[in-house]
Amino acid sequence: MPKAKARGDVRVEHDLLGEREVPADAYWGVHTLRALENFPITGGAVDQWPEFIRALALVKQAAAQTNAELGELDAAKAKLIVAACREIAGGALRHEFVVDQIQGGAGTSTNMNANEVIANRALEIGGRQKGDYAFLHPIEHVNMGQSTNDVYPTALRLALRFAIAELWTAMDELKQAFAAKSTEFESLLKIGRTQLQDAVPMTLGQEFSTFAVMLGEDQQRLAEAGALIEEINLGATAIGTGINTHPAYAPLVTRHLVELSGVKVKTADNLIEATQDCGAFVQLSGVLKRIAVKLSKTCNDLRLLSSGPRAGLGEINLPPVQAGSSIMPGKINPVIPEVVNQVAFEVIGNDMTVTMAAEGGQLQLNAFEPIIGYSLFRSIHHLRQACIVLARQCVTGITANREHLAETVKNTIGIVTALNPYIGYEKSSALAREAHATGRGVYELVLEKKWLSQADLDRILSPDNLTKPRLPVRG
């Protein structure tokens, strides 16, 4: 294998299509150059997903250690590759991963990019020039016993597992913020609503507790989806048969990857099935959509509850974070819930992309994993940031309009439901009609008609009695 030829500030590398000049200081090589020319799609490179680069480096390190242990790879070369991988997994050379996130070839360009960067950094560590592939080659040595078809999905799954953990933590921060507000508002009576119409009383604390509970449920679903992602096909090589690997390679490389990553990945029972199946990605995407839908619903509620300040519900105040209008002085808009709504819309769309890409696989390989990864990473990262922003810029600063809440409870027709056990359905219905027609409060009408004493009415309409199951209050 000839060395790369140097020409001033470039070096010359070759592939099966011929020779090309590569910047002399670049750690990537000719295969990456082809990808840069072929896939100018998003304008964003894979370096935007640092957990993916870390995962790629860990996979390559595990492979080098395994091949050396099995006697397939020279120990000195393996040591150099491992050293380069450790640096990259630690964050070095991230911006040398320059290929576009969306690419043809089932991720081959990303795998080649990783092979070249690792090889050239390993050569440097060994005191050699970039491009000295006669000594250490990106494919012959860094990619030994591997194929894009097992490296790329394994790294993708490992990276998603890292990202899922960060999303879970952000969701927990938001859940705790809602739980704190639930405690703060636990004694504040308000009117619950069904179909945007007055229903029966509840506490504002109960309303906020539901937001926390929904997040907790979704954290459980996210953990379940994360467990499915941990099944990998490393060792499958091209289609799952394990061609060009040592018989002991698959279990050993998985063991090394577990030790390096701290994630309990496991080799799939059937590597041919695992190489073509994207079901775990579809499952994860569905959970992300579920989280998005419920977050968006929560933000809809926050916008409704804070609507006004004079002509809306006006039950809570969102913290003012910026001016709301270029023409209406003093206007403040619910911009934080609005941005979370928009993230949710994006995640729902990404789920459709993942669905179609998974369905579009053919025979022994799904060529569309790059768009699956692109969609899942965007959904996870944006949901994570949305949770953090919603917690810190909105929920922690929410206040209640206490006097307004008390007034609406006192005057609402909805409290007639609580009177049913005491005055009967017919009287309650008549009372509701009269209150609605006259604009008078239910409380004062009951006292006027002497259907209940004030003491009994106060006991019946106490917060404790109105907001949980209770036996009828007897005078």
mmCIF file with all atom_site columns, C-alpha atoms in Angstrom, residues 41 89 143 267 310 368 386 408 424 429:
data_model
loop_
_atom_site.group_PDB
_atom_site.id
_atom_site.type_symbol
_atom_site.label_atom_id
_atom_site.label_alt_id
_atom_site.label_comp_id
_atom_site.label_asym_id
_atom_site.label_entity_id
_atom_site.label_seq_id
_atom_site.pdbx_PDB_ins_code
_atom_site.Cartn_x
_atom_site.Cartn_y
_atom_site.Cartn_z
_atom_site.occupancy
_atom_site.B_iso_or_equiv
_atom_site.pdbx_formal_charge
_atom_site.auth_seq_id
_atom_site.auth_comp_id
_atom_site.auth_asym_id
_atom_site.auth_atom_id
_atom_site.pdbx_PDB_model_num
ATOM 1  C CA . ILE A 1 41  ? -28.105 18.247 1.985  1.00 0.00 ? 41  ILE A CA 1
ATOM 2  C CA . ALA A 1 89  ? -14.452 9.661  22.664 1.00 0.00 ? 89  ALA A CA 1
ATOM 3  C CA . ASN A 1 143 ? -12.312 -1.142 10.219 1.00 0.00 ? 143 ASN A CA 1
ATOM 4  C CA . THR A 1 267 ? -25.720 -9.032 21.040 1.00 0.00 ? 267 THR A CA 1
ATOM 5  C CA . ARG A 1 310 ? -58.438 40.958 31.698 1.00 0.00 ? 310 ARG A CA 1
ATOM 6  C CA . PHE A 1 368 ? -32.225 4.776  5.506  1.00 0.00 ? 368 PHE A CA 1
ATOM 7  C CA . ALA A 1 386 ? -37.794 22.299 25.563 1.00 0.00 ? 386 ALA A CA 1
ATOM 8  C CA . THR A 1 408 ? -64.879 32.393 40.316 1.00 0.00 ? 408 THR A CA 1
ATOM 9  C CA . GLY A 1 424 ? -81.703 16.933 44.884 1.00 0.00 ? 424 GLY A CA 1
ATOM 10 C CA . SER A 1 429 ? -81.036 22.187 37.971 1.00 0.00 ? 429 SER A CA 1
#
